[in-house]
């Protein structure tokens, strides 16, 4: 894929995850036992063969930058192209941040200096495993100006507030997009556009003081340009609040979802920690769970996800919970319906029981 | 080339004939170990963690997988602009070329490589052993004593001493005598095959040894005895900890099983001394509702529906429903069908085992059953050693 560059747009504030995004951007929220949300988008780009990707960041970027490094896990440590991490280019304190398009405008050179003809723009809270090749081919064949990627979801099964849904005609042209009409065609906030058009539209919008990528650059212009829709048929996890984070995490305990999200069509890459294989002691009792490397399990774990390096002592019981990296669960402790952020320590005999419908997040490095 | 104080020469040419089917397409150092590693990861990680950034890896037999595994050393943080990992296979020169005739000859043939770094010291190690060791401590000891060579020694049980090269030392740990596999050992201090030499001294011995047509060009058999004979300053570096030569099916199996103890002597969960390896990018393992896993090491990418007990599972292993895996080592991407029973076996990479098969024999003193890589075992088969 030599003719495409990628953009991962993190420039839109996204505060729905509250506790989990207290000290990190949504892109670096841990997910699936060893990943961060951005890994899925980056791996999709890597598996498509895209070798030039810009990450437009907003704030709280420490964990994100640490995670991305030189981009080598995604084969983005390239002589030509590679990974660009681009924070907002605004003048402090005179200028205010006004929206993600301002980021695009501030880094317009990223586009101008690229020879590639097409740009794929996406965000990081829609988790899926996909190869953009087919969508790109569709974009080229249909001679669309813009191609929006969507996934068909039964609106009754998942809360789709905060999602755009597309109104698509029989020629796969997008006739409208909004948050109200229930079409079930959920816009994945991923689109393909001809680079020259993107640059032109960024300039145009910013001149009009319009700074919202989806609203101003796309939704406003649906009638003006030929905007087509491409359907992604695989699994999609939409993470837009703590409840959906929990629910979508638990769906990974379905082996079919596990196989699809982690293997098809490509592998998912992440920063390597060189943890040893998970160790199960004689008293370990684990059922229906995802266990990452570096864990040492002596207790009982059911319907749960253990991230890398979690220690579960003898007699401890973990149920319906997500336990992030390096947490320690003491002897005979009980953890139920909980999300434990990284490095939480639950002392011996403590009991933390939450409600599955409204899982509680325990902040990073808490000791309980 | 910037001068290096010390560089490592890692002997990775072992054929591993006693590992049978496991080394059909693999050099011994590339044999999988511990659910995630290959044997050579331990010595490479030791180098990296000891601050040695220049490692020449001497390869010979079945180098393909080993070479592609090593790459440019990235996985061990040894991709360096000056130094790093260099794979050194035997090569042909204008006057012809030679297979590496022995461990010493392998170094002699690469004098040109060593001299590019003009090192003061050369560490010679072998890629066949499982252990964690700080070579820098050994180097500091070597320097402090003003030694010309230092050999790492480990105390082995007396009854096993005759399997090793054993050394006699004086009260200052100066080596006075060396015996290769003696019938009646006078000491139980065994050589671990880890040497630090002053390069100028080693070089002169290598060149002299090369001129001797009767020499087997081996460190243990020729170089060290000659140095002792000429009363050079050879010292012992005493090592305490886990060290194992995994040269046979039995020792490979035992070393894997050693890791399953609640507090193994070789601690892999040690953040201060990580063992690095090439990452296969697999998701966390999935343990199904009716599965049980006890006393085992399980790597990422595994799906366990059956019962795993006292076993080591490498990445991407699928254990079918009602299947039982006991006292076994299951290497990457093995698929185990439903209701299969596997006892005390080593199943090599990529093997597919059909439903209801019985592999191996139950029981503590049962022999180990070995299934070679990419085997296909049809349903209902019974296989034992």
XYZ file of C-alpha atoms in Angstrom:
753
model
C 0.000 0.000 0.000
C 2.371 2.668 -1.165
C -0.266 5.188 -2.104
C -1.887 5.691 1.308
C -1.002 7.451 4.522
C -2.781 7.051 7.828
C -4.035 9.452 10.448
C -5.159 8.434 13.907
C -7.147 11.344 15.146
C -7.128 11.650 18.917
C -7.901 15.364 18.774
C -11.488 15.075 19.811
C -12.058 15.200 23.561
C -13.602 11.988 24.769
C -14.392 12.099 28.433
C -16.915 9.281 28.598
C -14.543 6.835 30.244
C -14.032 8.981 33.328
C -11.828 7.052 35.701
C -10.056 5.038 33.043
C -9.023 8.205 31.221
C -8.134 10.224 34.273
C -4.441 10.076 33.471
C -4.392 8.765 29.951
C -5.916 9.388 26.567
C -8.586 6.992 25.406
C -6.125 5.638 22.870
C -3.979 4.267 25.664
C -6.761 2.672 27.697
C -5.709 -0.952 28.319
C -7.914 -3.515 26.595
C -8.059 -7.249 26.000
C -5.502 -8.420 28.549
C -2.394 -6.947 26.968
C -3.267 -4.213 24.523
C -4.137 -0.560 24.490
C -7.003 0.624 22.328
C -4.731 2.292 19.765
C -2.993 -1.048 19.071
C -5.946 -2.260 17.057
C -6.032 0.752 14.745
C -2.261 0.799 14.363
C -2.146 -2.941 13.675
C -4.863 -2.570 11.051
C -2.698 0.032 9.353
C 0.409 -2.145 9.674
C -1.390 -5.209 8.306
C -2.644 -3.147 5.372
C 0.984 -2.287 4.640
C 0.715 1.404 5.437
C 4.135 2.711 6.413
C 3.386 6.321 7.193
C 1.031 7.099 10.057
C 0.441 10.281 12.014
C -1.085 10.243 15.491
C -2.722 13.591 16.232
C -2.731 13.808 20.018
C -4.498 16.136 22.374
C -3.299 15.832 25.975
C -2.381 13.314 28.668
C 0.000 11.782 26.189
C 2.700 10.401 28.452
C 1.459 6.819 28.517
C 0.651 6.986 24.828
C 4.103 8.209 23.804
C 5.749 5.666 26.064
C 3.653 2.962 24.456
C 4.270 4.002 20.850
C 8.022 4.570 21.132
C 9.601 4.481 17.707
C 6.642 2.555 16.327
C 8.702 -0.528 15.691
C 6.075 -2.963 17.003
C 3.868 -1.846 14.112
C 6.756 -1.842 11.653
C 6.619 1.945 11.657
C 10.286 2.636 12.436
C 10.952 3.547 8.822
C 13.617 5.617 7.082
C 10.980 7.108 4.859
C 7.660 7.797 6.496
C 7.072 5.828 9.686
C 5.346 7.102 12.790
C 4.656 10.783 13.450
C 3.342 11.823 16.860
C 1.876 15.287 16.435
C 0.531 17.199 19.446
C -1.632 20.308 18.866
C 0.293 23.101 17.165
C -1.255 26.073 18.888
C 0.219 29.191 20.431
C -0.021 29.174 24.192
C -1.570 31.064 25.864
C -3.092 33.273 23.179
C -4.729 30.526 21.167
C -7.347 28.110 22.391
C -7.893 24.564 21.260
C -11.066 24.589 19.254
C -11.401 21.177 17.719
C -9.696 18.346 15.915
C -9.658 20.128 12.565
C -7.377 22.706 14.102
C -4.888 19.875 14.613
C -5.178 18.828 10.982
C -4.661 22.435 9.954
C -1.696 22.936 12.252
C -0.011 19.909 10.708
C -1.049 20.510 7.137
C 2.581 19.944 6.118
C 2.196 16.293 7.036
C -0.230 16.058 4.146
C 1.486 18.493 1.819
C 4.813 16.749 2.129
C 3.397 13.325 1.373
C 3.369 12.096 -2.188
C 0.608 9.589 -1.462
C -2.789 10.125 -3.026
C -5.066 8.755 -0.319
C -5.519 9.265 3.379
C -7.213 6.941 5.879
C -8.427 8.781 8.953
C -9.661 6.960 12.039
C -10.022 7.232 15.808
C -9.186 4.693 18.417
C -12.327 3.833 20.374
C -13.741 1.512 17.727
C -11.987 -1.787 18.155
C -11.875 -4.151 15.221
C -9.480 -6.225 13.159
C -9.632 -5.224 9.530
C -7.514 -4.816 6.451
C -8.204 -1.539 4.689
C -7.252 -2.952 1.289
C -10.782 -3.829 0.264
C -12.162 -0.494 1.410
C -9.453 1.328 -0.530
C -10.226 -0.667 -3.647
C -13.893 0.175 -3.195
C -12.990 3.831 -2.794
C -10.950 3.839 -5.991
C -13.427 1.819 -8.018
C -16.411 3.913 -7.002
C -14.473 7.120 -7.648
C -15.926 8.480 -4.443
C -14.650 11.664 -2.899
C -15.008 10.228 0.555
C -15.686 6.650 1.693
C -17.067 6.126 5.183
C -16.608 2.760 6.884
C -19.554 1.396 8.793
C -20.689 -1.704 10.598
C -24.245 -2.997 10.810
C -25.316 -3.375 14.403
C -28.746 -4.124 15.764
C -29.577 -0.913 17.684
C -31.490 -2.945 20.241
C -28.427 -4.897 21.341
C -26.006 -2.066 22.058
C -26.340 1.486 23.222
C -25.572 3.543 20.148
C -25.853 6.987 21.659
C -22.722 8.965 20.800
C -22.544 7.100 17.492
C -23.337 8.409 14.064
C -25.609 6.229 12.025
C -25.591 6.390 8.253
C -28.495 6.638 5.880
C -27.300 4.726 2.815
C -29.084 4.448 -0.549
C -29.102 1.454 -2.879
C -26.015 2.750 -4.706
C -24.117 2.720 -1.419
C -24.117 6.490 -1.318
C -24.489 8.158 2.018
C -27.581 10.352 2.127
C -27.331 11.447 5.698
C -25.647 10.859 9.015
C -26.931 11.622 12.454
C -27.126 10.406 15.993
C -30.901 10.126 16.036
C -32.098 8.040 13.112
C -31.842 4.370 13.930
C -30.524 2.740 10.761
C -28.129 0.380 12.504
C -25.392 1.429 10.055
C -22.896 2.616 12.621
C -20.238 4.954 11.265
C -16.882 3.668 12.537
C -15.410 7.172 12.446
C -13.026 5.896 9.830
C -12.919 7.290 6.331
C -10.860 7.307 3.175
C -10.378 10.518 1.259
C -8.281 11.807 -1.592
C -5.488 13.774 -0.028
C -5.857 16.842 -2.231
C -9.523 17.093 -1.342
C -8.765 16.695 2.363
C -6.228 19.520 2.292
C -8.622 21.738 0.379
C -11.454 21.048 2.815
C -9.307 21.589 5.908
C -8.378 25.025 4.603
C -11.980 25.746 3.708
C -13.410 24.731 7.094
C -10.793 26.547 9.140
C -11.387 29.690 7.101
C -15.058 29.451 8.110
C -13.963 28.866 11.703
C -15.320 25.354 11.650
C -13.237 22.960 13.675
C -15.077 19.666 13.968
C -13.865 16.999 11.588
C -16.955 14.809 11.470
C -19.558 17.548 11.685
C -18.007 20.265 9.599
C -15.854 18.466 7.124
C -18.047 15.441 6.441
C -21.647 15.754 7.655
C -22.044 19.277 6.268
C -20.824 18.242 2.837
C -22.673 15.014 2.271
C -24.764 16.504 -0.498
C -21.909 18.374 -2.076
C -19.514 15.469 -2.537
C -19.953 11.880 -3.480
C -19.740 10.188 -0.110
C -19.913 6.404 -0.253
C -20.265 3.784 2.430
C -18.183 0.640 2.800
C -19.365 -2.064 5.126
C -16.974 -3.776 7.508
C -18.524 -7.149 8.241
C -16.392 -8.323 11.163
C -16.603 -7.863 14.907
C -16.718 -4.304 16.206
C -16.395 -3.136 19.810
C -17.455 0.423 20.466
C -15.908 1.778 23.643
C -17.620 4.989 24.686
C -18.333 4.626 28.370
C -17.219 2.529 31.310
C -20.182 0.195 30.926
C -19.439 -0.451 27.246
C -15.762 -0.897 28.070
C -16.698 -3.602 30.537
C -19.273 -5.213 28.295
C -17.011 -5.264 25.238
C -14.151 -6.656 27.278
C -16.345 -9.493 28.514
C -17.335 -10.342 24.950
C -13.734 -11.430 24.407
C -14.502 -14.451 26.566
C -16.445 -15.821 23.638
C -13.902 -17.983 21.738
C -15.324 -16.952 18.352
C -14.893 -13.266 19.146
C -11.416 -13.981 20.577
C -10.344 -15.741 17.385
C -11.770 -13.088 15.126
C -10.558 -10.003 16.924
C -7.038 -11.291 17.538
C -6.295 -13.284 14.410
C -8.491 -12.395 11.455
C -7.432 -11.016 9.094
C -4.187 -10.071 10.842
C -2.334 -10.199 14.168
C -2.550 -7.392 16.702
C 0.756 -5.866 17.762
C 1.598 -4.137 21.007
C 4.550 -3.017 23.052
C 6.487 -6.056 24.187
C 7.093 -6.636 27.867
C 9.060 -9.908 27.767
C 6.954 -11.474 30.483
C 7.330 -15.221 31.061
C 4.374 -17.532 30.343
C 1.514 -17.422 32.835
C 2.100 -19.713 35.774
C -0.609 -21.808 37.394
C 0.149 -23.149 40.847
C -1.390 -26.342 42.152
C -4.283 -24.523 43.829
C -5.164 -22.503 40.688
C -8.761 -22.775 39.605
C -9.439 -20.801 36.431
C -12.526 -20.904 34.259
C -13.786 -18.882 31.317
C -11.061 -16.289 31.528
C -8.352 -14.566 29.552
C -4.946 -14.725 31.202
C -1.948 -12.797 29.941
C 1.715 -13.656 30.363
C 3.569 -12.850 33.536
C 0.572 -13.769 35.719
C 0.965 -16.092 38.675
C -2.343 -17.663 39.636
C -2.887 -19.557 42.861
C -6.520 -18.656 43.464
C -9.874 -18.874 41.750
C -10.568 -16.803 38.622
C -13.851 -16.926 36.762
C -15.309 -14.915 33.856
C -12.463 -12.442 34.129
C -9.581 -10.877 32.262
C -6.140 -10.732 33.823
C -3.624 -8.407 32.183
C 0.119 -9.011 32.176
C 1.878 -9.647 35.466
C -1.153 -10.011 37.749
C -0.607 -12.051 40.916
C -3.548 -13.891 42.444
C -2.789 -15.373 45.846
C -4.170 -18.565 47.346
C -7.817 -18.520 48.309
C -8.510 -15.292 46.397
C -11.665 -15.210 44.294
C -11.992 -13.068 41.194
C -15.265 -13.039 39.333
C -16.615 -11.026 36.394
C -13.739 -8.587 36.682
C -11.045 -6.908 34.642
C -7.707 -6.814 36.431
C -5.079 -4.667 34.765
C -1.330 -4.974 34.613
C 0.696 -5.726 37.746
C -2.260 -5.844 40.155
C -1.886 -8.015 43.221
C -4.810 -9.791 44.801
C -4.041 -10.959 48.315
C -4.935 -14.211 50.023
C -8.646 -14.882 50.440
C -9.569 -11.523 48.902
C -12.775 -11.339 46.879
C -13.131 -9.184 43.756
C -16.392 -9.235 41.894
C -17.757 -7.063 39.058
C -14.803 -4.728 39.242
C -12.373 -3.000 36.954
C -9.001 -2.665 38.653
C -6.721 -0.175 36.954
C -2.978 -0.884 36.836
C -0.928 -1.772 39.902
C -3.832 -1.972 42.330
C -3.123 -3.982 45.445
C -5.982 -5.734 47.224
C -4.857 -6.854 50.621
C -5.493 -10.199 52.224
C -9.094 -10.906 53.080
C -10.509 -7.721 51.529
C -13.752 -7.943 49.668
C -14.730 -5.715 46.738
C -18.064 -6.547 45.226
C -19.606 -4.322 42.569
C -22.601 -4.419 40.331
C -22.251 -5.954 36.866
C -24.514 -3.353 35.284
C -22.417 -0.531 36.656
C -18.906 -1.835 37.188
C -16.733 0.199 39.511
C -13.254 1.320 38.536
C -10.519 1.240 41.166
C -7.903 3.843 40.378
C -4.359 3.071 39.409
C -2.015 2.192 42.284
C -4.755 2.109 44.920
C -4.072 -0.043 47.928
C -7.162 -1.536 49.487
C 35.669 0.246 14.970
C 35.416 1.470 18.539
C 37.419 -0.614 20.968
C 35.464 -2.916 23.299
C 36.629 -4.009 26.709
C 34.963 -7.373 26.307
C 33.097 -9.191 23.587
C 31.304 -12.530 23.752
C 31.757 -15.497 21.452
C 28.695 -17.709 21.713
C 29.137 -21.258 20.481
C 25.839 -22.174 18.867
C 26.946 -24.853 16.473
C 25.794 -27.807 18.553
C 24.183 -30.492 16.497
C 22.180 -31.823 19.428
C 22.135 -35.348 18.084
C 20.843 -36.700 21.395
C 17.724 -34.570 21.064
C 16.581 -36.819 18.230
C 13.623 -35.611 16.200
C 13.699 -32.189 17.879
C 16.879 -31.220 16.084
C 15.931 -32.562 12.669
C 15.532 -29.021 11.353
C 16.881 -27.095 14.308
C 20.264 -26.378 15.786
C 20.334 -27.341 19.443
C 20.394 -23.731 20.693
C 17.178 -23.099 18.759
C 15.243 -25.864 20.519
C 12.153 -24.403 22.272
C 12.272 -24.218 26.058
C 10.096 -23.068 28.955
C 6.892 -22.285 27.106
C 8.234 -19.236 25.350
C 11.948 -19.369 24.774
C 14.585 -21.047 22.704
C 17.624 -22.344 24.599
C 19.884 -19.604 23.212
C 17.644 -16.876 24.699
C 19.194 -17.517 28.095
C 22.794 -16.838 27.094
C 21.834 -13.920 24.839
C 19.738 -12.376 27.627
C 22.625 -12.932 30.053
C 24.907 -11.006 27.704
C 22.392 -8.210 27.299
C 21.676 -7.982 31.028
C 25.412 -8.101 31.838
C 26.083 -5.110 29.616
C 27.900 -7.023 26.896
C 26.757 -5.501 23.632
C 28.919 -7.352 21.125
C 28.200 -11.021 20.569
C 29.534 -13.212 17.802
C 27.264 -16.242 17.397
C 29.086 -19.211 15.894
C 26.642 -21.357 13.961
C 27.132 -24.547 12.050
C 24.377 -27.190 11.918
C 20.834 -26.417 10.686
C 21.362 -22.672 10.827
C 18.239 -21.501 8.971
C 15.756 -21.174 11.850
C 18.452 -20.025 14.247
C 19.655 -17.303 11.871
C 16.213 -15.954 11.153
C 15.397 -16.096 14.861
C 18.475 -14.045 15.753
C 17.923 -11.440 13.049
C 19.968 -8.403 13.995
C 19.532 -9.104 17.706
C 16.626 -6.707 18.241
C 14.771 -8.993 20.636
C 17.676 -9.010 23.101
C 18.314 -5.297 22.693
C 21.471 -6.213 20.803
C 20.801 -4.292 17.589
C 23.675 -1.890 18.000
C 25.376 0.489 15.607
C 28.769 -0.553 16.936
C 28.803 -4.223 17.860
C 25.562 -6.071 18.386
C 24.884 -9.613 17.224
C 26.894 -11.013 14.329
C 26.157 -14.499 13.066
C 29.420 -16.255 12.199
C 29.012 -19.436 10.163
C 32.060 -21.240 8.741
C 33.021 -19.661 5.447
C 35.160 -20.308 2.438
C 38.327 -18.296 1.850
C 40.643 -18.135 -1.186
C 42.610 -21.114 0.098
C 39.486 -23.108 0.777
C 37.336 -23.296 3.861
C 36.680 -25.562 6.758
C 33.856 -26.719 8.913
C 34.472 -25.665 12.532
C 36.628 -28.558 13.740
C 36.172 -27.863 17.432
C 35.163 -25.165 19.877
C 38.603 -23.566 19.848
C 38.893 -23.784 16.088
C 35.589 -21.949 15.727
C 37.133 -19.002 17.566
C 40.409 -19.269 15.636
C 38.558 -19.041 12.351
C 37.022 -15.781 13.538
C 40.118 -14.008 14.838
C 39.513 -11.331 12.228
C 36.053 -10.655 13.677
C 37.414 -10.371 17.221
C 40.275 -8.099 16.247
C 37.914 -5.616 14.640
C 36.892 -4.736 18.208
C 40.399 -5.062 19.632
C 39.003 -6.313 22.967
C 40.953 -6.806 26.150
C 38.854 -9.783 27.168
C 36.879 -12.417 25.346
C 34.003 -14.282 26.955
C 33.443 -17.735 25.481
C 30.052 -19.263 26.219
C 27.877 -21.982 24.821
C 24.313 -21.624 23.613
C 23.299 -25.023 24.980
C 22.802 -24.202 28.647
C 19.956 -22.887 30.739
C 21.032 -20.479 33.479
C 20.996 -16.853 34.545
C 24.393 -15.349 35.235
C 25.910 -11.900 35.483
C 29.052 -12.141 33.363
C 30.094 -8.707 34.557
C 30.636 -10.041 38.092
C 32.870 -12.720 36.628
C 34.777 -10.121 34.637
C 35.330 -7.930 37.697
C 36.681 -10.937 39.574
C 38.926 -11.813 36.632
C 40.345 -8.275 36.575
C 40.788 -8.050 40.329
C 42.821 -11.229 40.414
C 44.858 -10.318 37.387
C 43.927 -13.678 35.878
C 44.756 -14.734 32.359
C 41.720 -16.936 32.201
C 38.721 -17.444 34.466
C 36.477 -20.467 34.282
C 33.010 -20.581 35.828
C 32.546 -23.586 38.088
C 29.533 -25.059 39.752
C 29.320 -27.674 42.475
C 27.576 -30.753 41.164
C 26.462 -33.822 43.130
C 29.431 -36.165 43.577
C 27.710 -39.030 41.812
C 27.336 -36.897 38.686
C 30.813 -35.374 38.719
C 32.186 -37.944 36.313
C 29.911 -36.612 33.551
C 31.654 -33.230 33.595
C 35.013 -31.635 33.185
C 36.045 -31.128 36.834
C 38.660 -28.793 38.306
C 40.852 -28.804 41.365
C 41.483 -25.418 42.932
C 43.828 -24.152 45.631
C 42.789 -22.039 48.604
C 42.785 -18.875 46.454
C 40.579 -20.549 43.866
C 43.449 -20.824 41.440
C 42.867 -23.800 39.205
C 45.500 -26.451 39.643
C 44.111 -29.408 37.811
C 41.565 -30.230 35.179
C 40.100 -33.604 34.337
C 37.640 -34.209 31.533
C 34.976 -36.739 32.584
C 37.155 -38.604 35.133
C 36.142 -42.086 36.301
C 37.085 -41.272 39.894
C 36.639 -37.519 40.306
C 38.724 -35.882 43.030
C 36.464 -32.837 43.126
C 32.887 -31.986 42.334
C 33.584 -28.545 40.860
C 32.404 -28.809 37.261
C 33.267 -26.474 34.426
C 30.197 -24.726 33.052
C 31.904 -24.090 29.719
C 32.016 -20.354 30.461
C 35.446 -18.769 30.039
C 36.882 -15.286 30.167
C 40.307 -14.949 28.565
C 42.708 -12.109 28.137
C 42.536 -11.870 24.390
C 46.273 -11.665 23.765
C 46.846 -14.819 25.819
C 43.992 -16.714 24.200
C 45.092 -15.711 20.740
C 48.602 -17.068 21.208
C 47.198 -20.379 22.486
C 44.748 -20.618 19.629
C 47.433 -20.060 17.040
C 49.743 -22.631 18.621
C 46.936 -25.124 18.970
C 46.065 -24.697 15.314
C 49.577 -25.780 14.340
C 49.299 -29.010 16.284
C 47.924 -31.644 13.876
C 47.007 -33.954 16.761
C 44.857 -31.404 18.571
C 41.091 -31.706 18.553
C 40.951 -27.894 18.726
C 38.692 -27.948 21.745
C 38.720 -25.671 24.793
C 38.140 -28.408 27.348
C 40.395 -31.010 25.763
C 43.251 -28.901 24.410
C 43.414 -25.214 25.276
C 42.708 -25.358 29.017
C 44.966 -28.399 29.719
C 47.809 -26.733 27.805
C 47.405 -23.494 29.758
C 47.443 -25.425 33.043
C 50.478 -27.367 31.971
C 52.282 -24.104 31.340
C 51.124 -22.749 34.716
C 49.218 -19.775 33.415
C 47.003 -17.864 35.852
C 43.703 -19.676 35.652
C 41.091 -18.902 38.273
C 37.727 -20.289 39.179
C 34.579 -18.203 39.312
C 32.182 -19.991 41.594
C 28.585 -19.929 40.488
C 25.599 -20.712 42.625
C 22.190 -21.104 41.109
C 20.424 -23.032 38.415
C 22.501 -24.380 35.558
C 21.544 -27.175 33.259
C 22.821 -28.687 30.058
C 19.704 -29.681 28.143
C 21.470 -31.941 25.709
C 19.203 -34.961 26.024
C 15.471 -35.545 25.828
C 15.482 -36.470 29.535
C 17.363 -33.370 30.654
C 15.249 -31.121 28.423
C 12.094 -32.578 29.929
C 13.452 -32.298 33.473
C 14.549 -28.696 33.009
C 11.064 -27.788 31.811
C 9.455 -29.599 34.734
C 11.819 -27.796 37.145
C 10.064 -24.555 36.165
C 6.720 -25.855 37.434
C 7.674 -25.899 41.081
C 6.012 -23.196 43.150
C 9.385 -21.543 43.776
C 11.740 -22.783 41.069
C 15.487 -22.229 41.420
C 15.398 -20.678 37.973
C 12.967 -17.825 38.455
C 11.557 -16.588 35.158
C 9.338 -14.036 36.920
C 12.314 -11.847 37.711
C 11.942 -8.271 36.522
C 15.570 -7.536 37.280
C 16.843 -10.240 34.955
C 14.359 -10.783 32.185
C 14.844 -13.481 29.628
C 14.137 -11.996 26.229
C 12.808 -13.834 23.219
C 11.265 -13.170 19.831
C 7.630 -12.268 20.354
C 4.988 -14.097 18.340
C 2.304 -11.404 18.911
C -0.372 -13.635 20.360
C -3.368 -12.637 22.493
C -3.825 -13.673 26.134
C -4.649 -17.336 26.568
C -8.267 -18.390 26.789
C -9.249 -20.865 29.505
C -12.712 -22.258 28.810
C -15.500 -22.709 31.402
C -14.901 -26.443 31.887
C -11.137 -26.386 31.562
C -8.700 -26.916 34.416
C -5.091 -25.792 34.500
C -2.829 -26.644 37.405
C 0.908 -26.545 38.075
C 1.621 -25.426 34.554
C 3.178 -22.734 32.426
C 0.931 -21.565 29.602
C 1.939 -19.060 26.960
C -0.115 -16.541 25.031
C -2.326 -17.590 22.158
C -3.331 -20.898 23.774
C -6.929 -22.083 23.974
C -7.570 -24.614 26.687
C -10.877 -26.487 26.760
C -9.556 -29.626 28.444
C -7.352 -30.398 31.421
C -3.736 -29.390 31.729
C -1.680 -30.543 34.670
C 2.013 -30.231 35.407
C 2.832 -29.274 31.830
C 4.362 -26.555 29.695
C 2.332 -25.130 26.801
C 4.035 -22.945 24.199
C 2.119 -20.312 22.220
C -0.864 -21.106 20.037
C -1.608 -24.545 21.500
C -5.209 -25.728 21.308
C -6.323 -28.296 23.896
C -9.681 -29.826 22.951
C -12.575 -30.606 25.264
C -12.085 -33.480 27.704
C -8.464 -33.791 26.627
C -5.871 -34.423 29.344
C -2.299 -33.145 29.137
C -0.073 -34.360 31.957
C 3.662 -34.039 32.669
C 4.213 -32.922 29.088
C 5.791 -30.218 26.955
C 3.621 -29.024 24.088
C 5.485 -26.834 21.605
C 4.018 -23.982 19.506
C 0.832 -24.327 17.457
C 0.077 -27.925 18.381
C -3.596 -28.855 18.022
C -4.838 -31.464 20.457
C -8.241 -32.933 19.620
C -11.089 -33.820 21.932
C -10.685 -36.510 24.539
C -6.982 -36.978 23.790
C -4.745 -38.200 26.603
C -1.113 -37.114 26.636
C 1.207 -38.391 29.363
C 4.876 -37.524 29.867
C 5.506 -36.496 26.284
C 7.277 -33.837 24.287
C 5.193 -32.812 21.291
C 7.107 -30.698 18.777
C 5.825 -27.646 16.927
C 2.898 -27.767 14.554
C 1.732 -31.293 15.336
C -1.946 -32.145 14.935
C -3.383 -34.868 17.182
C -6.783 -36.286 16.247
C -9.594 -36.956 18.714
C -9.352 -39.779 21.277
C -5.618 -40.440 20.785
C -3.512 -41.685 23.663
C 0.098 -40.465 23.613
C 2.743 -41.589 26.067
C 2.669 -43.620 29.237
C 1.402 -42.530 32.637
C 3.594 -42.868 35.688
C 6.612 -41.360 37.337
C 9.166 -43.769 35.918
C 7.598 -44.014 32.482
C 9.847 -43.211 29.531
C 9.367 -39.916 27.684
C 7.479 -40.077 24.392
C 8.671 -37.723 21.673
C 6.522 -36.597 18.729
C 8.472 -34.853 15.958
C 7.456 -31.533 14.450
C 4.519 -31.156 12.068
C 3.384 -34.721 12.686
C -0.181 -35.677 11.925
C -1.653 -38.235 14.263
C -5.008 -39.610 13.127
C -7.897 -40.007 15.538
C -7.924 -42.929 17.994
C -4.199 -43.638 17.585
C -2.089 -44.928 20.457
C 1.540 -43.900 20.541
C 4.181 -44.507 23.150
C 7.912 -44.533 23.312
